[in-house]
Amino acid sequence: MLPFSVVLLLLCATPLPTTVALPFEQKGLLDYGKSINVEGLVMMLMNDEEEGSAVEEYYKPEQPTCPFGCQCNQNVVQCSDLGLHYVPYDIPPETRLLDLQSNQITEIREGDFKGLSNLYALVLVNNKISRVHPRAFMPLKRMHKLYFSHNQLTAVPKNLPSSLVELRIHDNHIKRVASGAFSGLGSMNCIEMGRNPIQNSGFEPGAFDGLKLTFLRISEAKLTGIPKDLPEGLHELHLDHNQIQAIELEDLRQYESLHRLGLGYNHIRHIEHGSLYYLQNLRELHLENNRIPNVPGGLAGMKYLQVVYLHSNNISQVDVNDFCPNGFGVKKTYYNGISLFDNPINYWEVVPATFRCVSNRMAVQFGNHKK
């Protein structure tokens, strides 16, 4: 067993429920910590190999090599917390998981990964990397997961492997995403790029062209509005902890596949009527800790919506049809969570029929408003 303590939350690899019969399942959010649980990655690697992922044949030396100071076991090379300034030499060609987290590496050179054509996951978290050679990742023809968070990158690395499925580049210094930055990455389904000082103007037109993402997080950045032209097939979009001030009519028009939308902890004062109409497949909506004056219009028409976070806003009134439709059978699933606490609502004035499509009375939360 490998000695790591922080649990890796494998949200990117878990599909969201699509059947209407099942209740919505609350899942954990991606980990922002400075360490990655390699044990969890090993389990994912084993599962993928059982499903038939191709592995190139390689020559097995009689005396297996292992970089000095590292631990090598069953195609996993662990070189974390060694004070390394460069990627070590003599990495076995059969390596499937390379862990280089928590070192002092400042750059990735052209030949650092030469011969590692079978690498599945590369962990570079918590280093000081600011430079990546544009050909550094060329040998990594089968890499699925690249963890590059907590470094000093100022741009998305160039020429990422076309096999890449998951990319984490949060907690860097990225201010700009160039047009075509993710070109050729048709297999990618998850990008985590929160905690970068990027503004709306930092996304060039075409920045996300060619991507078929299901998960995207740009939380804790410097966004003042919902970015334009994000991948249309998204199931989850997390824009929490930004400076977004309003949701305009066209902002969400192209994201009809969304299941979960995170807009909590922003400065939202206005949600244009009809702007949520396009989200007919939404299961969970986060609008907590904003400055919203009323329950957003359109919630009653969302057939599959099950969880709504509206706490810590400026909502003073809840009408009888704010959450539930009038017609019988219109809503396909009951709510199992509506949070309205820390709003200036006189909850005793709310008509009980307002929550006629809620699974049980404990699912609605009022009270605790501080003037």
CSV table of C-alpha atoms in Angstrom, one decimal, residues 16-20 22-25 235 257-261 279-285 302 304-308 333 335-337:
chain,number,residue,atom,x,y,z
A,16,LEU,CA,-23.9,11.5,-13.7
A,17,PRO,CA,-27.3,9.7,-13.5
A,18,THR,CA,-29.4,10.0,-16.6
A,19,THR,CA,-32.5,8.0,-15.6
A,20,VAL,CA,-35.5,9.8,-14.2
A,22,LEU,CA,-33.2,7.5,-9.6
A,23,PRO,CA,-32.9,10.3,-7.0
A,24,PHE,CA,-30.1,12.8,-7.6
A,25,GLU,CA,-26.9,11.7,-5.8
A,235,HIS,CA,-22.8,18.0,-18.0
A,257,SER,CA,-27.0,19.0,-21.5
A,258,LEU,CA,-26.0,20.5,-18.2
A,259,HIS,CA,-26.9,18.4,-15.1
A,260,ARG,CA,-25.1,20.5,-12.5
A,261,LEU,CA,-24.4,24.3,-12.6
A,279,LEU,CA,-31.5,24.0,-18.9
A,280,GLN,CA,-34.2,21.4,-19.1
A,281,ASN,CA,-31.9,18.5,-18.0
A,282,LEU,CA,-30.5,20.3,-15.0
A,283,ARG,CA,-30.5,18.3,-11.7
A,284,GLU,CA,-28.6,20.6,-9.4
A,285,LEU,CA,-28.3,24.5,-9.3
A,302,MET,CA,-37.4,22.2,-14.9
A,304,TYR,CA,-35.6,17.0,-13.4
A,305,LEU,CA,-34.3,19.6,-11.0
A,306,GLN,CA,-33.8,18.1,-7.6
A,307,VAL,CA,-31.4,20.4,-5.6
A,308,VAL,CA,-31.5,24.2,-5.5
A,333,THR,CA,-38.6,14.0,-10.1
A,335,TYR,CA,-36.9,17.9,-5.0
A,336,ASN,CA,-34.7,16.5,-2.3
A,337,GLY,CA,-33.1,19.7,-1.3
